[in-house]
Short mmCIF file of C-alpha atoms in Angstrom, two decimals:
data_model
loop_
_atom_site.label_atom_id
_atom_site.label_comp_id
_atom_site.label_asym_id
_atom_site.label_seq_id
_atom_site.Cartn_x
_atom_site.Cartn_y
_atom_site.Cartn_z
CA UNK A 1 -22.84 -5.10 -17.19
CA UNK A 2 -20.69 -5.71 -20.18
CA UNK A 3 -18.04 -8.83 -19.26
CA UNK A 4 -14.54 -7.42 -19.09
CA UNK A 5 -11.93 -8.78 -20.92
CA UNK A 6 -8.75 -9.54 -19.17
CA UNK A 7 -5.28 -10.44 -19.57
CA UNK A 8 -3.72 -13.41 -17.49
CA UNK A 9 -0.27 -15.11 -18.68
CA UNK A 10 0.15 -18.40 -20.12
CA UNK A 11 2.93 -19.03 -17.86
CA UNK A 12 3.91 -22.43 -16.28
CA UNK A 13 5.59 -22.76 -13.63
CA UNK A 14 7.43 -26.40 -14.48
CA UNK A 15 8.97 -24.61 -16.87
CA UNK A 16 12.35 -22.26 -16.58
CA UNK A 17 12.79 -18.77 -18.20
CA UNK A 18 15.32 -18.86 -21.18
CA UNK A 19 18.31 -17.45 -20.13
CA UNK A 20 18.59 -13.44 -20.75
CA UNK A 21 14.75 -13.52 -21.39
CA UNK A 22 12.52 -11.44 -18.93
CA UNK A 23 9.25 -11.78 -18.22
CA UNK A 24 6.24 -9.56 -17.02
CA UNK A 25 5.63 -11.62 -13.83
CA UNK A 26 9.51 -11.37 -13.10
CA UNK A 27 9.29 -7.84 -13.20
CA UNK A 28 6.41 -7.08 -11.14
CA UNK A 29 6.85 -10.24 -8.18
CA UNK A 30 10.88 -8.14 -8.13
CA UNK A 31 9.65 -4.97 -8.44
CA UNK A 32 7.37 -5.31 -5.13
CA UNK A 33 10.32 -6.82 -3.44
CA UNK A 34 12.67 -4.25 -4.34
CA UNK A 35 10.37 -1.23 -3.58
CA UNK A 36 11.52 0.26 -0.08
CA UNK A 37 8.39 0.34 1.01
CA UNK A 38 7.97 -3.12 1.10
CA UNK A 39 10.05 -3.05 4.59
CA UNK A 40 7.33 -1.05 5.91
CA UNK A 41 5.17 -4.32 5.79
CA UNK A 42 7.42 -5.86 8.65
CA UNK A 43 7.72 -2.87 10.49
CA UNK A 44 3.85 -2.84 10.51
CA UNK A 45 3.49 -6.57 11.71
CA UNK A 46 5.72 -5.92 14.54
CA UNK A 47 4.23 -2.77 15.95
CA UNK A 48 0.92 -4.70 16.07
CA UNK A 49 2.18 -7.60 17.69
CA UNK A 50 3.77 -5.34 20.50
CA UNK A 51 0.15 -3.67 21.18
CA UNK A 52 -1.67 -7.17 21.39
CA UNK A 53 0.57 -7.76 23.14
CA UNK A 54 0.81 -4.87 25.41
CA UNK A 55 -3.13 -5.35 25.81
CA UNK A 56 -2.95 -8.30 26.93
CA UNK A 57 -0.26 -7.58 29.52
CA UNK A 58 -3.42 -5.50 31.06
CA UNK A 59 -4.67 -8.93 32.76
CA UNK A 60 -1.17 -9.55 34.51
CA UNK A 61 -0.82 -7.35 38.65
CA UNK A 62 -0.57 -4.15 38.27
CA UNK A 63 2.11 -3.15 40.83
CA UNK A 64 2.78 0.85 42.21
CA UNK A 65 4.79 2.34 44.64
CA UNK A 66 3.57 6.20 45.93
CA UNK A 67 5.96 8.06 48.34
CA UNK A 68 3.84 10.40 50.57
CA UNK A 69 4.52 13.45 53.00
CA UNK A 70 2.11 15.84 54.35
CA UNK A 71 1.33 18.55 56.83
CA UNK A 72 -2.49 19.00 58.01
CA UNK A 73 -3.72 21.50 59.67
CA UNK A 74 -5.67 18.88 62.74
CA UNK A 75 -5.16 14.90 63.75
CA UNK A 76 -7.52 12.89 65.32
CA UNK A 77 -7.26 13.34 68.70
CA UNK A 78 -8.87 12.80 72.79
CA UNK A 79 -10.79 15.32 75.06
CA UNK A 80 -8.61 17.10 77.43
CA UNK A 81 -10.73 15.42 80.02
CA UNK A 82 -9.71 11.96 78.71
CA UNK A 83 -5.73 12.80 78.12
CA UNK A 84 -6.10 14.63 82.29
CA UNK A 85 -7.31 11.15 83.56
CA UNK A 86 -4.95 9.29 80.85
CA UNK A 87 -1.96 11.50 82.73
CA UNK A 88 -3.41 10.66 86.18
CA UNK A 89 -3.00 6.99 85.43
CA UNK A 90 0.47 7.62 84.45
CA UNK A 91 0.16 7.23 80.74
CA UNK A 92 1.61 9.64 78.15
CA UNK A 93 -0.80 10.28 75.73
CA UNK A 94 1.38 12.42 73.00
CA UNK A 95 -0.88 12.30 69.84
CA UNK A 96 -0.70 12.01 66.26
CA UNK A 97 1.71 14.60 64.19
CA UNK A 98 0.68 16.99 62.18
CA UNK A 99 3.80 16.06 59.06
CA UNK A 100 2.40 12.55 58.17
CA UNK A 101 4.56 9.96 55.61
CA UNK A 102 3.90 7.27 54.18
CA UNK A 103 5.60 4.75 51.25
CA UNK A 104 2.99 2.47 49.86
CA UNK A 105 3.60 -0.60 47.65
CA UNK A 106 0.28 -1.95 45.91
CA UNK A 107 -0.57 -5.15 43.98
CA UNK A 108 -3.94 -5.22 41.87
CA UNK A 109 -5.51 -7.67 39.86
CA UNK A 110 -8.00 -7.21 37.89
CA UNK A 111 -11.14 -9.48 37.71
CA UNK A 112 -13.25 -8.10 35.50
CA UNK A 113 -12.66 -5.19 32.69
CA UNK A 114 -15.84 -5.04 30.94
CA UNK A 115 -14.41 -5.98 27.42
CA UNK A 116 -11.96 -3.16 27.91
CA UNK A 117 -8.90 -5.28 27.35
CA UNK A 118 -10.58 -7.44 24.29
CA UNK A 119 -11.08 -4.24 22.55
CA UNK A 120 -7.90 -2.48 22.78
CA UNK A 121 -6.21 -5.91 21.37
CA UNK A 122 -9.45 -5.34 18.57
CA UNK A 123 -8.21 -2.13 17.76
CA UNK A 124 -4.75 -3.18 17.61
CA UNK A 125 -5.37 -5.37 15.13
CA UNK A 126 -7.91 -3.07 13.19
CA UNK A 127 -4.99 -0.79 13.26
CA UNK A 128 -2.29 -2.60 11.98
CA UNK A 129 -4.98 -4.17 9.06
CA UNK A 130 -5.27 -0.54 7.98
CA UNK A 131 -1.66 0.26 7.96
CA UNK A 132 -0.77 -3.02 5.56
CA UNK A 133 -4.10 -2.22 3.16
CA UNK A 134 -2.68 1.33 2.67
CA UNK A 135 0.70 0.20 2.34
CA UNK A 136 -0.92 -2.37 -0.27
CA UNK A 137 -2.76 0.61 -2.22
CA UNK A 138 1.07 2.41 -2.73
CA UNK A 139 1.95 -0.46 -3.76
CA UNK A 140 -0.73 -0.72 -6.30
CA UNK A 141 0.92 2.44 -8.35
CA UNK A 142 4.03 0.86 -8.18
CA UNK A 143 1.93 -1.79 -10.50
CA UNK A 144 1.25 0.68 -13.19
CA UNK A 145 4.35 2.06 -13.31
CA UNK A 146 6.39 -1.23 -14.15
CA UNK A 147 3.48 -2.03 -16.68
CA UNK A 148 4.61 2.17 -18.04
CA UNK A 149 8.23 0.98 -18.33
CA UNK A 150 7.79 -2.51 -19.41
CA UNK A 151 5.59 -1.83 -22.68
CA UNK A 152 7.85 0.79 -23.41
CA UNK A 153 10.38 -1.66 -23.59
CA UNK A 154 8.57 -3.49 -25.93
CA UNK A 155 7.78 -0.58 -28.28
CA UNK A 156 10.79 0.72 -28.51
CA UNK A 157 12.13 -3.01 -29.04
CA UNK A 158 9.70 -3.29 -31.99
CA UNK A 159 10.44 0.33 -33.59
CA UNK A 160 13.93 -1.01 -33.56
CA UNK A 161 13.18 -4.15 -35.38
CA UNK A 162 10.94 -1.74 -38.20
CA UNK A 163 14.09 0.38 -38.46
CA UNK A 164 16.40 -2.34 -39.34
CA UNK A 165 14.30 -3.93 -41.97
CA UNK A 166 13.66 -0.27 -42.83
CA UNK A 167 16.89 0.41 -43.48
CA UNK A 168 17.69 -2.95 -45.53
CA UNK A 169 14.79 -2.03 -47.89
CA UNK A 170 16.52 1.44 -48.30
CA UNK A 171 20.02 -0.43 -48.52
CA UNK A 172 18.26 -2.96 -51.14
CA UNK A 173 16.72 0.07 -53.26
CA UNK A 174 20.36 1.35 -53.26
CA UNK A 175 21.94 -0.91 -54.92
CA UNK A 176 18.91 -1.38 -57.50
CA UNK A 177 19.40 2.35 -57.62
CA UNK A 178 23.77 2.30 -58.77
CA UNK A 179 22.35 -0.49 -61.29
CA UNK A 180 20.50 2.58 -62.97
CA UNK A 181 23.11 5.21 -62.89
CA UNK A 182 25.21 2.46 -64.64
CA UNK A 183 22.86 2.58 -67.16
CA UNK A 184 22.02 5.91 -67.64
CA UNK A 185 18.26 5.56 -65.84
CA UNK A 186 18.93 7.22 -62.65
CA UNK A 187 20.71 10.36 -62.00
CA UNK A 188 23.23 11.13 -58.79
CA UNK A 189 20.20 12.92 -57.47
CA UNK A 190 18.59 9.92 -57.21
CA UNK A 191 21.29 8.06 -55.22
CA UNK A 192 21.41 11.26 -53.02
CA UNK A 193 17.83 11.28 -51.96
CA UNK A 194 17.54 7.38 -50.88
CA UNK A 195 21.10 8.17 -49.04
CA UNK A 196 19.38 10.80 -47.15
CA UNK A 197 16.53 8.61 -45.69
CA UNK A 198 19.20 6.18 -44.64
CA UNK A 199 20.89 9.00 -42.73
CA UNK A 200 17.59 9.80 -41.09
CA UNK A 201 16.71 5.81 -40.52
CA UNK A 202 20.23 5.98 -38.66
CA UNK A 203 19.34 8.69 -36.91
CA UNK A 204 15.95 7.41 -35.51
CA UNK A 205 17.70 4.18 -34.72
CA UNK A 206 19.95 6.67 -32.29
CA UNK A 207 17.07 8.22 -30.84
CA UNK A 208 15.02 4.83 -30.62
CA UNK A 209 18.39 3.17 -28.86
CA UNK A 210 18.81 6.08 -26.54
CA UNK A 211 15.02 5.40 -25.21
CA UNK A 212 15.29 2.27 -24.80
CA UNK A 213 18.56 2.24 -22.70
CA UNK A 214 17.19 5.01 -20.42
CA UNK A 215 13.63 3.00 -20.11
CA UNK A 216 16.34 -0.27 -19.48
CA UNK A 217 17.90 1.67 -17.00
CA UNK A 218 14.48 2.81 -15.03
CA UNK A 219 13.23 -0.92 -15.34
CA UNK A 220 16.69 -2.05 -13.51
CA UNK A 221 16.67 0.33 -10.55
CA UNK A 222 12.70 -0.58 -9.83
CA UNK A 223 13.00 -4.04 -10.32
CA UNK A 224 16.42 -4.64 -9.17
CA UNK A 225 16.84 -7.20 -12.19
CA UNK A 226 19.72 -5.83 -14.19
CA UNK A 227 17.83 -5.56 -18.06
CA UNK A 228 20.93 -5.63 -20.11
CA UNK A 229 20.81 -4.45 -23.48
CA UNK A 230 20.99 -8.00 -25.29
CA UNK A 231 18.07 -9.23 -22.76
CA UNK A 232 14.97 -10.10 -24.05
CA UNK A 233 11.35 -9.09 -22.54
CA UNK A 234 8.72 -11.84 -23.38
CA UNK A 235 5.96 -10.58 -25.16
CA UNK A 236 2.88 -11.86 -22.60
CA UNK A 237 0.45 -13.96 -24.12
CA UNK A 238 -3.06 -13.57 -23.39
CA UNK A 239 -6.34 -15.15 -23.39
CA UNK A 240 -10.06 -14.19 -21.94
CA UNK A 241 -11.15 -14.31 -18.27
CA UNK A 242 -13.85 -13.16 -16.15
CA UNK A 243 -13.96 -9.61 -14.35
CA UNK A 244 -12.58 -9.61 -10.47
CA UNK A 245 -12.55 -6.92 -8.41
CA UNK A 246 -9.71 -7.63 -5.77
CA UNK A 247 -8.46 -3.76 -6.09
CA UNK A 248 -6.67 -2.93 -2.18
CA UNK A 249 -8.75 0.61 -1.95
CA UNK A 250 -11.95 -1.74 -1.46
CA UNK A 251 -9.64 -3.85 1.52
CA UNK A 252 -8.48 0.14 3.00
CA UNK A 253 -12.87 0.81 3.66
CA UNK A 254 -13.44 -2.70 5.22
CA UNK A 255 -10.63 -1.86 7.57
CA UNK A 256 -11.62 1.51 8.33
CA UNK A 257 -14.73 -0.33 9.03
CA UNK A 258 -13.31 -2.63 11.21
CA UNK A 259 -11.28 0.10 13.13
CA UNK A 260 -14.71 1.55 13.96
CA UNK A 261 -16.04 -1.57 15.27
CA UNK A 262 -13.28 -1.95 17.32
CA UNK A 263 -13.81 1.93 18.33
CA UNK A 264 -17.51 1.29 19.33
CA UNK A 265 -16.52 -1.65 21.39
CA UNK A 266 -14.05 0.04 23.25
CA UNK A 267 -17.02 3.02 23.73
CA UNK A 268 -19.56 0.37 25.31
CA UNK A 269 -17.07 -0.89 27.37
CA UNK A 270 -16.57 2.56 28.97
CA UNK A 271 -20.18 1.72 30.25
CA UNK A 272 -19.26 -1.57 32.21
CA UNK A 273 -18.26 -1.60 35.71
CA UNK A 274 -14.88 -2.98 36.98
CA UNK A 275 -13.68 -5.82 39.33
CA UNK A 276 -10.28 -6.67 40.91
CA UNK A 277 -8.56 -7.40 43.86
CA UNK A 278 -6.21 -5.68 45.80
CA UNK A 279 -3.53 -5.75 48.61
CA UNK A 280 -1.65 -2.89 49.76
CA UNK A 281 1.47 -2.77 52.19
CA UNK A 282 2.78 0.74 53.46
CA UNK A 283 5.38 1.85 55.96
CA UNK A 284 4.65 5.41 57.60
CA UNK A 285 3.79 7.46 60.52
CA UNK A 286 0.88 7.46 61.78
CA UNK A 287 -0.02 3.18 60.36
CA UNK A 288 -3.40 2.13 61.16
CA UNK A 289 -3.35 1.62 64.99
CA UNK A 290 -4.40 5.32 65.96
CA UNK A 291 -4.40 4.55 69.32
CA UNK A 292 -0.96 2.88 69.80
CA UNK A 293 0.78 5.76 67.06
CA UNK A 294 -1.05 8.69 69.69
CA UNK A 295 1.18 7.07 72.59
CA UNK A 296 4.26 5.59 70.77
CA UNK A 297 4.39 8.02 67.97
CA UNK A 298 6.65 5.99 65.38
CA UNK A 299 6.91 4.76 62.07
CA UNK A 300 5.31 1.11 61.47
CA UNK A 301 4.51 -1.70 58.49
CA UNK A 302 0.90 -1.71 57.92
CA UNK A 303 -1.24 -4.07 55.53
CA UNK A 304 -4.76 -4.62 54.09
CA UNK A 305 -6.13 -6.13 51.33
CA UNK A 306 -9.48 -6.45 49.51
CA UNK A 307 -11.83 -6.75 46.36
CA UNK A 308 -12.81 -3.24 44.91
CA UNK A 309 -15.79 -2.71 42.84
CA UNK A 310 -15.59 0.92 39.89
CA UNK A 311 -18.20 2.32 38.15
CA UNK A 312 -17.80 5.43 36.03
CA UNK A 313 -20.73 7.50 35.42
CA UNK A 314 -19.03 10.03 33.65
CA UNK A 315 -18.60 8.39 30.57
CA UNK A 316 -22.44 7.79 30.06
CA UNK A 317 -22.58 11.92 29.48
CA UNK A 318 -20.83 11.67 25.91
CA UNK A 319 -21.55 7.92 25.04
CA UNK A 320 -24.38 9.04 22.72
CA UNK A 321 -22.46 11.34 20.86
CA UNK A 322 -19.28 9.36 20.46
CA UNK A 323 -21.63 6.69 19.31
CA UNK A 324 -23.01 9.62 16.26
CA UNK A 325 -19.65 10.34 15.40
CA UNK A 326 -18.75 7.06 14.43
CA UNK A 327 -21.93 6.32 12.41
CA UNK A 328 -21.09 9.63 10.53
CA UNK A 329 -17.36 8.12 10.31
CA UNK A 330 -18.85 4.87 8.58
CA UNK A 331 -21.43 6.82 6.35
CA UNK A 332 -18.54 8.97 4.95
CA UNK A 333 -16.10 5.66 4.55
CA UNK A 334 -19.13 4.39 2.62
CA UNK A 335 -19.82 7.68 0.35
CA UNK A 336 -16.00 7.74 -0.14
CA UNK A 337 -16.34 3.53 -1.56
CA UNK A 338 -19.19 4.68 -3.65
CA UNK A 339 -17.71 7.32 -5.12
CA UNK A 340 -14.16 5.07 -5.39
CA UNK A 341 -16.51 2.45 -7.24
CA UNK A 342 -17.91 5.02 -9.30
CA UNK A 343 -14.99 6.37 -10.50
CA UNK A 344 -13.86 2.78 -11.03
CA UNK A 345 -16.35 1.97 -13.40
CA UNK A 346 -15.90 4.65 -15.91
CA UNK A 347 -11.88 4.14 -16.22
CA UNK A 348 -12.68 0.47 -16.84
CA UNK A 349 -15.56 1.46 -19.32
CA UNK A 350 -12.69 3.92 -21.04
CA UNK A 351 -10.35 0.81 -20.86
CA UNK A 352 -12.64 -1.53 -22.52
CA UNK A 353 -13.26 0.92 -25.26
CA UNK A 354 -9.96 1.45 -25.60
CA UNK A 355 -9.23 -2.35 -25.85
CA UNK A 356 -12.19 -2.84 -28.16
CA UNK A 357 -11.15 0.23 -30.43
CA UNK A 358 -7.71 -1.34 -30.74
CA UNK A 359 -8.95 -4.74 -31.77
CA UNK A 360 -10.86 -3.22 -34.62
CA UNK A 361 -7.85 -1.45 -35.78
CA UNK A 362 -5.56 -4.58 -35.55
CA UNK A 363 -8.37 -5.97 -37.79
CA UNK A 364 -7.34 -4.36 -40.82
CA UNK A 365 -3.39 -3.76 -40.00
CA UNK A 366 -2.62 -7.38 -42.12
CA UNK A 367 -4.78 -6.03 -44.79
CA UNK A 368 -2.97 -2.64 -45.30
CA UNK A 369 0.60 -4.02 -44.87
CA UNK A 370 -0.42 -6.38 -47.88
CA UNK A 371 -1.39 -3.93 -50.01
CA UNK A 372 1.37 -1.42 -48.68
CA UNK A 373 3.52 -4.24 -49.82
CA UNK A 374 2.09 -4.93 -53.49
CA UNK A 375 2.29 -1.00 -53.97
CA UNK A 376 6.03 -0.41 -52.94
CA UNK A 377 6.81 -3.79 -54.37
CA UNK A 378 5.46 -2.73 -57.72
CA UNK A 379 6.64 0.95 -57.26
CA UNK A 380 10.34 -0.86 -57.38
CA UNK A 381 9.44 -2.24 -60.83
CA UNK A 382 8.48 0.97 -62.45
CA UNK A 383 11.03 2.83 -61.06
CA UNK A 384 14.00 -0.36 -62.53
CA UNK A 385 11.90 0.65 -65.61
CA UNK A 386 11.84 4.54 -65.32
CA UNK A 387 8.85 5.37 -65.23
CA UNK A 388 8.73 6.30 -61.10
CA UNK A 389 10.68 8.49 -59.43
CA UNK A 390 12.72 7.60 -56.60
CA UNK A 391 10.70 10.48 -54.54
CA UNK A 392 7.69 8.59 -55.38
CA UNK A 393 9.55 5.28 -54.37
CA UNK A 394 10.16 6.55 -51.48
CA UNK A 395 6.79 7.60 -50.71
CA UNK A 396 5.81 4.10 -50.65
CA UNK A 397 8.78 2.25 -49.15
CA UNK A 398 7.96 4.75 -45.85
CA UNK A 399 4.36 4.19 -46.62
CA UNK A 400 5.07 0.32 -45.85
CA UNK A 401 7.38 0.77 -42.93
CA UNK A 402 5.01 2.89 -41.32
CA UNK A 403 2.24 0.46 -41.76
CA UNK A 404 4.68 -2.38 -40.26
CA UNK A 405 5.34 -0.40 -37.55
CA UNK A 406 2.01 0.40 -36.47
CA UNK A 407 0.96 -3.15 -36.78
CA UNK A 408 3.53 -4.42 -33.98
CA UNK A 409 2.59 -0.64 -31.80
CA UNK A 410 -1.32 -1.90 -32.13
CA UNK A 411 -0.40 -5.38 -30.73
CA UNK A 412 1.93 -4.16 -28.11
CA UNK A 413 -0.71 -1.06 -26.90
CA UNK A 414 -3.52 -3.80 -27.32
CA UNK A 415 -1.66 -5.73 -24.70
CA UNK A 416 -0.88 -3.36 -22.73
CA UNK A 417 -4.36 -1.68 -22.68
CA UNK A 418 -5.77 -5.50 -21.48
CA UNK A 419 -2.95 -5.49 -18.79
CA UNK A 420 -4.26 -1.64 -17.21
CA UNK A 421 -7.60 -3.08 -17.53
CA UNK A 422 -6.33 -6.07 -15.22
CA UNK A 423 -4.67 -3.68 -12.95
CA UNK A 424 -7.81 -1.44 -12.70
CA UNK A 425 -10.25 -4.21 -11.49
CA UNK A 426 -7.61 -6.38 -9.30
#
């Protein structure tokens, strides 16, 4: 494929912006501070520390407390030969109750998870990458949108400085123009019609200094740099370097990726049995002497501990599927990157033509304002000698300002095409 052309700036950093001057790099390092979605960033970092952390809390005891209280309908209980000889013997054998209670305080600890802990931390993280790549991709418009505002800047800046030396030339012609009149070569009429193009120069200035304070404006509130009307923008410089595709969309499918990973260990960890240790304490009535709660009949403190050993079966009925569905979720991630790349490549073929179409019109923009020169430049001359009109003068005297003002818009939209082409890969 065809090598790119891109624009980097010629900026170093030992050296300190002129005061009032503004710079590219200013605006867009200012205008990613200042965008309020740039808090979101922090926000995102926190809420994925708390669920590492919170994962990882999983290995600490686990500690409940269950209040109970039942009726059943039978209790354990001895033959009524037993309880006639335990009444012979003088021994009150009352039995259990049929209300049962019970408060229970246990304390487990788990041994063994399975990777169940490891890959809720794993999707943590693959969850909070996600959030900060599509945070990064907004923030990627935000990119184009300073470039929008800051080239306009520049155009407008430039039409300004074509209008002034417009409107000199016109001022210039004037006076050439009284010089006739005095001597009976040029008529009021004359003097009228080159006043009239001054008006309108005047009037395009308005409309050219209006834009520009409104595009000033916009720049101030997205950058938070105030662009004052005697500030400068630098014109960037540029100079050739290799194609790089950095762009954050491409970052947003590896994490979706990764989120998926994280999903499918999670899944197989469903399939591994658990380990831990327990101890339980309860106070209730009946405890676990049977025989001593049948004759006594009272509330007691009770205890036993243990290691306990879980296996689910149930989730091996829709491993297999869950396992599909997230194959299908990475094949569509990887059609939607294909499609993203494809895309991709034909608005940075349309850049590069447009960058390459522009450079062969800048070609020939000294030529014409040379000759648009010699022509209104000799146009003067005939009409000092009366033998133009000043309609015809003014033909050309437009003619030139048009062609200087198309030579400084074909640098400035060159630059700025180079600059969406940079944008578009990284």
């Amino acid at each position: 494929m065809k090598q790119f052309i891109l624009l980097t700036l010629l900026v170093s950093a030992a050296v300190s912006p002129l005061h009032g001057q503004i710079t590219w790099t200013q605006c867009q390092a200012s205008a990613r501070e200042n965008y309020p979605l740039i808090r979101q960033y922090d926000l995102v970092r926190q809420s994925t520390d708390y669920s590492i952390a919170n994962a990882a809390k999983a290995w600490l005891p686990q500690v409940s407390l269950t209040a109970q209280a039942g009726y059943q309908s039978d209790v354990a209980s001895f033959p009524e030969e037993m309880e006639a000889m335990f009444r012979q013997l003088g021994i009150d054998m009352k039995g259990l109750n049929k209300d049962q209670y019970r408060l229970t305080l246990e304390v487990g600890q788990t041994l063994w998870d399975g990777g169940q802990h490891r890959a809720q931390q794993e999707m943590a993280k693959a969850d909070g990458e996600f959030s900060r790549q599509s945070l990064e991709v907004e923030m990627h418009a935000l990119r184009e949108r300073v470039n929008s505002l800051y080239f306009g800047i520049l155009m407008l800046h430039e039409q300004l400085n074509q209008n002034t030396l417009l409107q000199e030339l016109l001022q210039s012609n004037l006076q050439t123009v009284d010089a006739c009149i005095a001597h009976g070569v040029a008529t009021l009429s004359d003097r009228q019609a080159i006043q009239v193009e001054l008006l309108a120069a005047s009037q395009q200035r308005v409309q050219i200094e209006s834009a520009a304070a409104a595009y000033r404006k916009m720049l101030s509130v997205m950058t938070g740099i105030p662009v004052g009307q005697t500030d400068t923008l630098e014109k960037p410089a540029v100079q050739v370097a290799p194609a790089a595709g950095n762009r954050p969309e491409l970052h947003l499918f590896d994490a979706q990726r990764q989120q998926f990973d994280a999903q499918e260990m999670a899944l197989n960890s469903s399939l591994v049995p658990r380990l831990g240790l327990f101890a339980q304490g309860f106070y209730g009535n009946p405890g676990l002497n049977l025989f001593r709660d049948m004759t006594e009949n009272r509330w007691t403190w009770n205890w036993l501990a243990g290691i306990r050993f879980q296996w689910n079966f149930g989730s091996l009925y829709t491993h297999g599927g869950n396992r599909r569905k997230l194959e299908l979720a990475r094949k569509r991630v990887d059609s939607q990157r294909d499609v993203f790349l494809f895309n991709l490549d034909l608005k940075r073929l349309q850049q590069q033509e447009a960058i390459d179409k522009m450079t062969r019109i800048m070609a020939d923009d000294a030529e014409i304002i040379s000759l648009r020169t010699s022509i209104r430049q000799a146009s003067e001359a005939r009409f000092a000698n009366g033998t133009l009109t000043v309609g015809e003068l003014l033909r050309d005297i437009n003619a030139e300002s048009r062609a200087r003002q198309a030579e400084t818009l074909h640098e400035i939209e060159w630059i700025k095409n180079i600059y969406d082409l940079l944008d578009t890969v990284n």
